[in-house]
Short mmCIF file of C-alpha atoms in Angstrom, two decimals:
data_model
loop_
_atom_site.label_atom_id
_atom_site.label_comp_id
_atom_site.label_asym_id
_atom_site.label_seq_id
_atom_site.Cartn_x
_atom_site.Cartn_y
_atom_site.Cartn_z
CA MET A 585 -22.77 19.89 -27.79
CA LYS A 586 -22.71 23.59 -26.79
CA ASN A 587 -19.85 25.03 -24.73
CA PHE A 588 -18.08 21.60 -24.60
CA ARG A 589 -14.99 21.79 -22.59
CA ARG A 590 -12.46 18.88 -22.63
CA THR A 591 -10.11 19.78 -19.81
CA LYS A 592 -11.72 19.36 -16.42
CA ILE A 593 -11.59 21.63 -13.35
CA VAL A 594 -10.99 20.39 -9.85
CA CYS A 595 -11.94 22.72 -6.91
CA THR A 596 -10.75 22.57 -3.41
CA LEU A 597 -13.52 23.16 -0.85
CA GLY A 598 -13.12 25.22 2.24
CA PRO A 599 -14.54 28.05 4.30
CA ALA A 600 -15.00 30.30 1.16
CA VAL A 601 -17.55 27.96 -0.34
CA SER A 602 -19.16 26.34 2.76
CA THR A 603 -22.85 26.78 1.79
CA LEU A 604 -25.03 24.82 -0.48
CA GLU A 605 -25.58 27.96 -2.71
CA LYS A 606 -21.86 28.43 -3.11
CA VAL A 607 -21.28 24.79 -4.07
CA VAL A 608 -24.08 25.01 -6.64
CA GLU A 609 -22.41 28.12 -8.00
CA LEU A 610 -19.06 26.37 -8.29
CA ILE A 611 -20.69 23.61 -10.30
CA ASN A 612 -22.57 26.05 -12.55
CA ALA A 613 -19.23 27.96 -13.09
CA GLY A 614 -17.52 24.86 -14.22
CA MET A 615 -16.38 22.70 -11.37
CA ASP A 616 -16.07 19.00 -12.52
CA ALA A 617 -14.65 17.49 -9.35
CA ALA A 618 -14.48 18.52 -5.66
CA ARG A 619 -11.27 18.06 -3.54
CA LEU A 620 -11.24 17.75 0.27
CA ASN A 621 -7.85 18.51 1.82
CA PHE A 622 -7.37 16.36 4.87
CA SER A 623 -4.44 18.37 5.96
CA HIS A 624 -6.98 20.88 7.34
CA GLY A 625 -10.39 20.63 8.93
CA ASP A 626 -12.07 17.95 11.04
CA TYR A 627 -14.42 15.18 10.21
CA GLU A 628 -17.52 17.27 10.98
CA GLU A 629 -16.42 19.79 8.39
CA HIS A 630 -15.46 17.20 5.77
CA LEU A 631 -18.80 15.37 6.22
CA LYS A 632 -20.62 18.62 5.76
CA PHE A 633 -18.87 19.23 2.43
CA ILE A 634 -19.53 15.68 1.25
CA LYS A 635 -23.22 16.23 1.83
CA LEU A 636 -23.20 19.62 0.28
CA VAL A 637 -21.60 18.19 -2.92
CA ASN A 638 -24.05 15.39 -3.13
CA GLU A 639 -26.95 17.74 -2.60
CA ALA A 640 -25.59 20.26 -5.20
CA SER A 641 -25.19 17.42 -7.65
CA LYS A 642 -28.78 16.51 -7.38
CA ILE A 643 -29.89 20.20 -7.84
CA THR A 644 -27.63 20.67 -10.93
CA GLY A 645 -28.05 17.24 -12.34
CA LYS A 646 -24.28 16.73 -12.56
CA PHE A 647 -22.42 13.88 -11.11
CA ILE A 648 -19.46 15.50 -9.13
CA PRO A 649 -16.93 13.16 -7.82
CA ILE A 650 -15.11 13.83 -4.44
CA ILE A 651 -11.40 13.49 -4.16
CA GLN A 652 -10.08 12.81 -0.67
CA ASP A 653 -6.55 14.24 -0.48
CA LEU A 654 -4.64 12.48 2.36
CA GLN A 655 -2.15 14.57 4.28
CA GLY A 656 0.63 11.99 4.15
CA PRO A 657 3.94 12.10 6.06
CA LYS A 658 4.36 15.87 5.98
CA ILE A 659 7.22 16.91 8.22
CA ARG A 660 6.71 20.18 10.13
CA VAL A 661 8.41 22.56 12.51
CA GLY A 662 7.30 21.88 16.16
CA LYS A 663 6.09 24.58 18.62
CA LEU A 664 8.23 27.77 19.08
CA LYS A 665 8.31 29.52 22.51
CA THR A 666 7.62 32.95 20.98
CA GLU A 667 6.93 33.52 17.25
CA PRO A 668 7.83 34.41 14.80
CA ILE A 669 11.61 33.95 15.14
CA GLU A 670 14.24 35.34 12.82
CA LEU A 671 16.86 33.16 11.29
CA LYS A 672 19.74 35.30 9.98
CA THR A 673 21.84 34.24 7.05
CA GLY A 674 25.30 33.05 8.03
CA ASN A 675 24.36 32.14 11.59
CA PHE A 676 24.10 28.59 12.92
CA VAL A 677 21.12 26.85 14.31
CA PHE A 678 20.34 23.39 15.83
CA LEU A 679 17.44 21.18 14.77
CA THR A 680 16.13 18.41 17.09
CA SER A 681 13.53 15.74 16.90
CA GLU A 682 12.96 16.13 20.61
CA SER A 683 9.57 17.66 21.74
CA ILE A 684 10.68 21.05 23.06
CA ASP A 685 9.55 24.60 22.77
CA GLY A 686 12.01 26.05 20.25
CA ASP A 687 13.72 29.32 19.72
CA ASN A 688 16.18 30.81 17.25
CA GLU A 689 18.95 28.62 18.59
CA THR A 690 17.24 25.19 18.63
CA ILE A 691 14.21 24.39 16.51
CA PRO A 692 12.10 21.25 17.08
CA ILE A 693 11.29 19.23 13.97
CA GLN A 694 8.35 16.71 14.06
CA TYR A 695 10.26 13.75 12.55
CA GLU A 696 11.74 11.08 14.81
CA TYR A 697 14.32 9.90 12.35
CA LEU A 698 15.82 13.38 11.66
CA THR A 699 19.28 12.52 13.07
CA ASP A 700 19.27 9.09 11.35
CA ASP A 701 18.38 10.30 7.88
CA VAL A 702 20.35 13.44 7.33
CA LYS A 703 24.16 13.84 7.02
CA ALA A 704 26.67 16.60 6.52
CA GLY A 705 26.17 18.47 3.25
CA ASP A 706 22.41 17.85 3.06
CA THR A 707 19.98 20.67 2.49
CA ILE A 708 17.06 21.29 4.84
CA LEU A 709 14.27 23.68 3.67
CA LEU A 710 11.85 25.38 6.15
CA ASP A 711 8.53 27.09 5.41
CA ASP A 712 8.15 25.31 1.98
CA GLY A 713 11.55 26.46 0.80
CA MET A 714 11.58 30.02 1.99
CA ILE A 715 14.46 29.28 4.42
CA GLU A 716 17.39 27.14 3.43
CA LEU A 717 19.78 25.40 5.85
CA LYS A 718 22.84 23.32 5.17
CA VAL A 719 23.70 20.42 7.50
CA ILE A 720 27.15 20.90 9.13
CA SER A 721 27.11 17.89 11.41
CA VAL A 722 24.86 15.44 13.34
CA GLU A 723 25.58 15.66 17.09
CA GLY A 724 23.56 13.08 19.11
CA LYS A 725 19.92 14.08 18.97
CA LYS A 726 20.72 17.42 17.30
CA VAL A 727 21.61 18.53 13.76
CA LYS A 728 23.89 21.60 13.43
CA CYS A 729 23.03 23.65 10.45
CA GLU A 730 24.30 26.81 8.74
CA ILE A 731 21.61 29.34 7.70
CA VAL A 732 22.21 29.73 3.95
CA ASP A 733 19.00 31.76 3.28
CA GLY A 734 17.39 33.30 6.36
CA GLY A 735 13.94 34.48 7.01
CA ILE A 736 11.08 34.61 9.42
CA LEU A 737 9.80 31.33 10.85
CA LYS A 738 6.68 30.38 12.71
CA SER A 739 5.48 27.12 14.36
CA HIS A 740 4.13 24.17 12.28
CA LYS A 741 5.60 25.38 8.96
CA GLY A 742 6.57 22.63 6.39
CA VAL A 743 10.00 21.02 6.29
CA ASN A 744 11.52 19.54 3.21
CA LEU A 745 14.66 17.21 2.94
CA PRO A 746 15.31 17.12 -0.78
CA GLY A 747 17.22 14.10 -1.85
CA VAL A 748 17.01 12.50 1.61
CA GLU A 749 15.58 9.02 1.64
CA LEU A 750 12.95 9.15 4.51
CA GLN A 751 12.00 6.25 6.78
CA VAL A 752 8.38 7.47 7.26
CA PRO A 753 5.60 5.19 5.95
CA SER A 754 3.63 6.44 3.06
CA LEU A 755 0.41 6.00 5.05
CA THR A 756 0.53 7.56 8.63
CA GLU A 757 -1.87 6.59 11.38
CA LYS A 758 -3.80 9.74 10.65
CA ASP A 759 -4.01 8.81 6.98
CA ILE A 760 -5.52 5.44 7.78
CA GLU A 761 -8.11 6.88 10.13
CA ASP A 762 -8.98 9.54 7.47
CA LEU A 763 -9.17 6.84 4.72
CA LYS A 764 -11.63 4.86 6.78
CA PHE A 765 -13.78 7.99 7.28
CA GLY A 766 -13.61 8.88 3.57
CA LEU A 767 -14.50 5.38 2.33
CA GLU A 768 -17.39 5.06 4.72
CA ASN A 769 -18.84 8.46 3.58
CA GLY A 770 -18.49 7.79 -0.09
CA VAL A 771 -15.45 9.59 -1.52
CA ASN A 772 -14.76 8.62 -5.10
CA TYR A 773 -11.02 9.06 -5.44
CA VAL A 774 -8.23 8.93 -2.89
CA ALA A 775 -5.09 11.09 -3.57
CA LEU A 776 -1.93 9.78 -1.86
CA SER A 777 0.56 12.42 -0.80
CA PHE A 778 4.37 12.17 -1.00
CA VAL A 779 4.37 8.88 -3.05
CA ARG A 780 7.87 7.56 -3.39
CA LYS A 781 7.64 4.17 -5.02
CA ARG A 782 5.25 1.47 -6.39
CA GLU A 783 4.89 -0.14 -2.91
CA ASP A 784 3.16 2.96 -1.68
CA ILE A 785 0.36 2.46 -4.16
CA ILE A 786 0.17 -1.22 -3.33
CA ASN A 787 -0.08 -0.62 0.37
CA LEU A 788 -2.83 1.92 0.00
CA ARG A 789 -4.87 -0.39 -2.21
CA ARG A 790 -4.41 -3.23 0.31
CA LYS A 791 -5.56 -1.06 3.07
CA MET A 792 -8.69 -0.16 1.09
CA GLU A 793 -9.33 -3.88 0.60
CA ASP A 794 -9.03 -4.37 4.29
CA LEU A 795 -11.55 -1.53 4.91
CA GLY A 796 -14.04 -3.18 2.49
CA ARG A 797 -14.14 -0.56 -0.26
CA VAL A 798 -11.58 0.23 -3.10
CA VAL A 799 -11.67 3.47 -5.04
CA PRO A 800 -9.26 4.79 -7.67
CA ILE A 801 -5.92 6.17 -6.42
CA ILE A 802 -4.38 9.44 -7.51
CA ALA A 803 -0.60 9.38 -6.88
CA LYS A 804 0.66 12.88 -6.08
CA ILE A 805 4.07 13.43 -7.59
CA GLU A 806 5.91 15.86 -5.26
CA ARG A 807 9.14 14.10 -4.28
CA ILE A 808 12.31 13.43 -6.25
CA GLU A 809 12.00 9.69 -5.43
CA ALA A 810 8.60 9.67 -7.20
CA VAL A 811 10.04 11.17 -10.30
CA LYS A 812 12.77 8.46 -10.40
CA SER A 813 10.12 5.77 -10.03
CA ILE A 814 7.48 7.38 -12.26
CA ASP A 815 6.91 4.62 -14.77
CA ASP A 816 6.16 2.12 -12.02
CA ILE A 817 3.93 4.64 -10.22
CA ILE A 818 1.91 5.45 -13.39
CA GLU A 819 1.50 1.74 -14.04
CA LEU A 820 -0.02 0.99 -10.61
CA ALA A 821 -1.90 4.28 -9.91
CA ASP A 822 -5.21 5.00 -11.54
CA ALA A 823 -4.26 8.69 -12.11
CA ILE A 824 -1.42 11.09 -11.11
CA MET A 825 -1.28 14.65 -9.86
CA VAL A 826 1.47 16.95 -10.77
CA ALA A 827 1.78 18.63 -7.32
CA ARG A 828 3.97 21.58 -8.18
CA GLY A 829 4.08 23.08 -4.72
CA ASP A 830 6.31 20.53 -2.90
CA LEU A 831 7.76 19.48 -6.19
CA GLY A 832 9.05 23.03 -6.68
CA VAL A 833 10.62 22.88 -3.29
CA GLU A 834 12.28 19.61 -3.79
CA LEU A 835 13.65 20.58 -7.15
CA PRO A 836 15.14 23.73 -8.62
CA THR A 837 12.29 26.02 -9.78
CA GLU A 838 13.51 26.06 -13.33
CA GLU A 839 13.20 22.28 -13.68
CA VAL A 840 9.44 22.14 -12.74
CA PRO A 841 8.01 23.22 -16.22
CA VAL A 842 10.02 20.66 -18.01
CA LEU A 843 9.14 17.99 -15.49
CA GLN A 844 5.45 18.94 -15.71
CA LYS A 845 5.48 18.27 -19.48
CA MET A 846 7.24 14.98 -19.03
CA LEU A 847 4.82 13.73 -16.39
CA ILE A 848 1.82 14.78 -18.43
CA LYS A 849 3.20 13.07 -21.54
CA LYS A 850 3.89 9.84 -19.65
CA ALA A 851 0.37 9.73 -18.19
CA ASN A 852 -1.12 10.44 -21.63
CA ILE A 853 0.74 7.60 -23.23
CA ALA A 854 -0.41 5.27 -20.44
CA GLY A 855 -3.97 6.48 -20.74
CA LYS A 856 -4.08 7.58 -17.13
CA PRO A 857 -5.81 10.91 -16.12
CA VAL A 858 -3.41 13.58 -14.90
CA ILE A 859 -4.20 16.69 -12.83
CA THR A 860 -1.96 19.78 -12.89
CA ALA A 861 -2.15 21.54 -9.51
CA THR A 862 -0.86 24.36 -7.35
CA GLN A 863 -0.81 28.13 -7.68
CA MET A 864 -2.51 28.15 -11.08
CA LEU A 865 -4.53 31.36 -10.36
CA GLU A 866 -2.96 32.18 -7.00
CA SER A 867 -3.41 35.92 -7.25
CA MET A 868 -7.07 35.40 -7.34
CA VAL A 869 -7.02 34.52 -3.71
CA SER A 870 -7.27 38.34 -3.19
CA ASN A 871 -7.82 39.71 -6.66
CA PRO A 872 -10.83 39.40 -9.03
CA ARG A 873 -8.58 38.88 -12.02
CA PRO A 874 -5.51 36.68 -12.63
CA THR A 875 -2.12 37.83 -13.89
CA ARG A 876 -1.30 37.24 -17.47
CA ALA A 877 1.41 34.85 -16.38
CA GLU A 878 -1.17 32.75 -14.49
CA ALA A 879 -3.49 32.62 -17.55
CA THR A 880 -0.54 31.46 -19.62
CA ASP A 881 0.24 28.81 -17.00
CA VAL A 882 -3.28 27.39 -17.21
CA ALA A 883 -3.14 27.54 -21.03
CA ASN A 884 0.22 25.74 -21.19
CA ALA A 885 -1.13 22.95 -18.90
CA VAL A 886 -4.04 22.51 -21.35
CA LEU A 887 -1.60 22.39 -24.30
CA ASP A 888 0.65 20.03 -22.46
CA GLY A 889 -2.29 17.56 -22.49
CA THR A 890 -3.44 17.53 -18.80
CA ASP A 891 -6.81 16.00 -18.06
CA ALA A 892 -7.58 18.51 -15.33
CA VAL A 893 -6.35 21.62 -13.69
CA MET A 894 -6.88 22.20 -10.00
CA LEU A 895 -7.75 25.22 -7.83
CA SER A 896 -6.48 25.13 -4.23
CA SER A 897 -6.54 28.28 -2.06
CA GLU A 898 -8.39 30.18 -4.87
CA THR A 899 -11.52 28.36 -4.05
CA SER A 900 -11.06 27.06 -0.49
CA VAL A 901 -10.18 30.30 1.26
CA GLY A 902 -10.09 32.92 -1.59
CA GLU A 903 -12.12 36.07 -1.82
CA PHE A 904 -13.30 35.25 -5.34
CA PRO A 905 -13.85 31.45 -5.56
CA ILE A 906 -16.59 31.58 -8.17
CA GLU A 907 -14.85 34.09 -10.34
CA ALA A 908 -11.67 31.95 -10.25
CA VAL A 909 -13.57 29.00 -11.67
CA LYS A 910 -15.24 31.06 -14.30
CA VAL A 911 -11.85 32.53 -15.46
CA MET A 912 -10.30 29.05 -15.57
CA ASN A 913 -13.23 27.84 -17.65
CA ARG A 914 -12.80 30.73 -20.09
CA ILE A 915 -9.05 30.28 -20.47
CA ILE A 916 -9.52 26.59 -21.16
CA GLN A 917 -12.24 27.04 -23.76
CA ALA A 918 -10.28 29.83 -25.52
CA ILE A 919 -7.30 27.45 -25.85
CA GLU A 920 -9.32 24.41 -26.90
CA THR A 921 -11.04 26.29 -29.75
CA GLN A 922 -7.59 27.19 -31.21
CA TYR A 923 -5.97 23.77 -30.70
CA ASN A 924 -5.71 21.10 -33.46
CA PHE A 925 -6.69 17.77 -31.85
CA TYR A 926 -6.25 14.40 -33.41
CA GLY A 927 -2.39 14.76 -33.49
CA PRO A 928 -1.98 12.16 -30.71
CA VAL A 929 -3.99 9.58 -32.65
CA PHE A 930 -1.03 9.05 -34.92
CA ASP A 931 1.61 9.33 -32.17
CA SER A 932 3.80 6.30 -32.59
CA ASN A 933 4.41 6.33 -28.76
CA LEU A 934 0.80 5.35 -28.11
CA LYS A 935 1.09 1.58 -28.20
CA LEU A 936 -2.07 -0.55 -28.34
CA ARG A 937 -2.35 -2.40 -25.04
CA ASP A 938 -5.38 -4.63 -25.77
CA GLU A 939 -8.53 -5.04 -27.79
CA VAL A 940 -10.29 -2.25 -26.00
CA ASP A 941 -7.46 0.15 -26.75
CA ALA A 942 -7.57 -0.77 -30.41
CA ILE A 943 -11.30 -0.12 -30.50
CA GLY A 944 -10.74 3.21 -28.89
CA ARG A 945 -8.12 4.22 -31.40
CA ALA A 946 -10.26 3.06 -34.35
CA ALA A 947 -13.28 5.02 -33.06
CA CYS A 948 -11.10 8.20 -33.04
CA LEU A 949 -9.96 7.55 -36.57
CA LEU A 950 -13.38 6.90 -37.80
CA ALA A 951 -14.80 9.95 -36.09
CA GLN A 952 -12.08 12.03 -37.85
CA GLN A 953 -12.51 10.54 -41.37
CA LEU A 954 -16.39 10.63 -41.26
CA ASN A 955 -16.66 14.04 -39.58
CA ALA A 956 -18.79 12.48 -36.83
CA LYS A 957 -20.48 14.67 -34.11
CA ALA A 958 -19.50 12.48 -31.24
CA ILE A 959 -18.09 9.19 -30.13
CA VAL A 960 -20.64 7.32 -27.94
CA THR A 961 -19.58 4.40 -25.82
CA ILE A 962 -21.80 2.17 -23.74
CA THR A 963 -19.57 1.09 -20.81
CA HIS A 964 -19.79 -0.57 -17.55
CA THR A 965 -16.47 0.36 -15.97
CA GLY A 966 -15.51 3.48 -17.99
CA ALA A 967 -12.34 1.70 -19.36
CA THR A 968 -13.43 2.11 -22.99
CA ALA A 969 -14.09 5.88 -22.50
CA LYS A 970 -10.65 6.27 -21.03
CA SER A 971 -9.10 4.37 -23.92
CA ILE A 972 -10.81 6.69 -26.42
CA ALA A 973 -9.78 9.84 -24.40
CA LYS A 974 -6.15 8.66 -24.54
CA TYR A 975 -6.18 9.48 -28.30
CA ARG A 976 -7.57 13.08 -27.79
CA PRO A 977 -10.40 13.17 -30.45
CA ALA A 978 -11.68 16.57 -31.52
CA VAL A 979 -15.34 15.42 -30.93
CA PRO A 980 -17.05 14.83 -27.54
CA ILE A 981 -16.84 11.41 -25.93
CA ILE A 982 -20.19 10.47 -24.53
CA ALA A 983 -20.02 7.55 -22.06
CA LEU A 984 -23.38 5.89 -21.32
CA THR A 985 -23.39 3.63 -18.33
CA ASP A 986 -25.67 1.81 -15.87
CA ASN A 987 -23.41 2.81 -12.98
CA ASP A 988 -23.70 6.15 -11.00
CA GLU A 989 -20.18 5.71 -9.67
CA VAL A 990 -18.69 5.48 -13.19
CA VAL A 991 -20.39 8.64 -14.26
CA LYS A 992 -18.72 10.43 -11.48
CA LEU A 993 -15.31 8.92 -11.97
CA LEU A 994 -15.35 9.86 -15.71
CA ASN A 995 -15.92 13.47 -14.80
CA LEU A 996 -12.11 13.61 -14.26
CA VAL A 997 -11.31 12.31 -17.60
CA TRP A 998 -10.35 14.53 -20.53
CA GLY A 999 -13.15 15.02 -23.06
CA VAL A 1000 -15.60 12.52 -21.54
CA THR A 1001 -19.15 13.38 -20.58
CA GLY A 1002 -20.65 10.61 -18.52
CA ILE A 1003 -24.40 9.96 -18.62
CA LYS A 1004 -26.60 7.52 -16.72
CA LEU A 1005 -28.67 5.36 -19.13
CA LYS A 1006 -32.39 5.53 -18.41
CA GLU A 1007 -33.44 2.36 -20.07
CA ILE A 1008 -31.47 -0.94 -20.28
CA SER A 1009 -32.48 -3.89 -22.35
CA GLU A 1010 -30.89 -6.34 -24.77
CA THR A 1011 -28.14 -4.91 -26.94
CA ASP A 1012 -29.93 -3.54 -30.08
CA LYS A 1013 -32.89 -2.13 -27.95
CA THR A 1014 -30.33 -0.46 -25.51
CA ILE A 1015 -28.49 1.20 -28.41
CA GLU A 1016 -31.77 2.57 -29.76
CA ASN A 1017 -32.83 3.79 -26.32
CA ALA A 1018 -29.46 5.49 -25.96
CA LYS A 1019 -29.85 7.30 -29.19
CA ILE A 1020 -33.39 8.48 -28.21
CA GLN A 1021 -32.07 9.64 -24.80
CA LEU A 1022 -29.19 11.69 -26.42
CA ARG A 1023 -31.62 13.30 -28.86
CA GLU A 1024 -34.38 14.10 -26.30
CA SER A 1025 -31.90 15.56 -23.85
CA GLY A 1026 -30.62 17.92 -26.53
CA ILE A 1027 -27.02 16.59 -26.45
CA LEU A 1028 -27.31 15.47 -30.05
CA GLU A 1029 -29.76 16.22 -32.90
CA SER A 1030 -31.58 14.08 -35.41
CA GLY A 1031 -29.36 13.26 -38.33
CA ASP A 1032 -26.15 13.57 -36.35
CA LEU A 1033 -23.54 10.99 -37.35
CA ILE A 1034 -21.92 9.19 -34.43
CA ILE A 1035 -19.32 6.45 -33.83
CA MET A 1036 -20.58 3.93 -31.26
CA THR A 1037 -18.81 1.30 -29.29
CA ALA A 1038 -20.19 -1.35 -26.95
CA GLY A 1039 -19.67 -4.84 -25.70
CA ILE A 1040 -21.82 -7.82 -26.48
CA PRO A 1041 -23.12 -8.84 -23.98
CA LEU A 1042 -23.68 -5.43 -22.58
CA PHE A 1043 -22.21 -4.22 -19.22
CA GLN A 1044 -19.69 -6.94 -18.65
CA ARG A 1045 -16.19 -5.86 -17.54
CA GLY A 1046 -13.68 -5.76 -20.47
CA SER A 1047 -16.14 -6.98 -23.05
CA THR A 1048 -16.03 -4.04 -25.53
CA ASN A 1049 -15.97 -5.76 -28.94
CA MET A 1050 -18.22 -3.76 -31.19
CA ILE A 1051 -17.88 -0.53 -33.15
CA LYS A 1052 -20.70 1.00 -35.35
CA VAL A 1053 -21.39 4.02 -37.37
CA GLU A 1054 -24.89 5.29 -36.51
CA ARG A 1055 -27.20 8.29 -37.03
CA ILE A 1056 -29.28 9.85 -34.49
#
């Protein structure tokens, strides 16, 4: 397979790529999944992007999944009378949950439990960490704070309460309405913001069941509580996102790189896809080339073992959205051509969970020892392809399925290329048809050695029980 890239690219859609031509360009440049940020925009805009992605997928012949990123219980500064206001280091300021027009003496915070949850000594961060306050006292419906690091503040900027256990539900009323809209209009993944504990995942899945459609859940790791409960969260979620923006506000900056590696490693061991996100090529919002530090950041995420890297402002509102994807594509391919895969196959931490996992590991070992061109799996749910990807083989993983949705979902999984089977029959005939389809499409050539897995009978959930060595 020419120009085969294992690590996937997620692009956030926005005004910078709001035409069919631009979305097609994104796909051709290397976009594997599209993200819709429900912190911004209205339903009309989101529906437009859903239709654009589906149309662009037909034009390019690629199955692009859509990730609905729910806003979650984001706490924000309320309305200020005049803005911006200046908060000077060393001065004192009051915060209140009351709905008032604020000034540099009293600032409204859109969180009704503010005075219940914070106490003297707590840190409060405004504008995503740019301004730091220290709680001096709680006085009725106001919180008196000392300004530790001052700055300029505008209305509706983000507020973080690191280490404070919040009373807000993981799903807000807005999230539930947005979720209903997303499921009705065919989103393929739902990303849950500000996850804190396993119950947050359970509640979202139950809400999906109530709404009549369940899709995979991506747990966004961006709070300290989530880090403390990470094993439970990874177990219950279908994937995780290392959301370094809010995580870098909640934690000291120097801890984020180590935490990123730990989160990716844990997801790899569990066989769950992991997305590394936030400010990967941030300078490309306004520049046609990234900094060397940004290129190194992308490279390190790839070397850490991430399944996907994500672009946010770079593609949604940036001046060079297509160039950003092309640059990311080139960086990934440059790293992957130098990296020695197969190491994880022998990692003692990767425990076999079930028969499908054992077949996945065996397929990787056979592919290595026989110098196979690819591992081909016939799958109904995509579970076998994910099990194979867990062991990071050096050869492409080709997942053949009867299910359009599965092809889309696998586009987020490391090393996997999902393909819709054209002809389905009994087992032996389907395997032969699959080999013909792979040859005629130019993916593989006559004589290529492949490792094949399937389940007998075909296309039954959890039935993978066969592994074969075949030639195209």
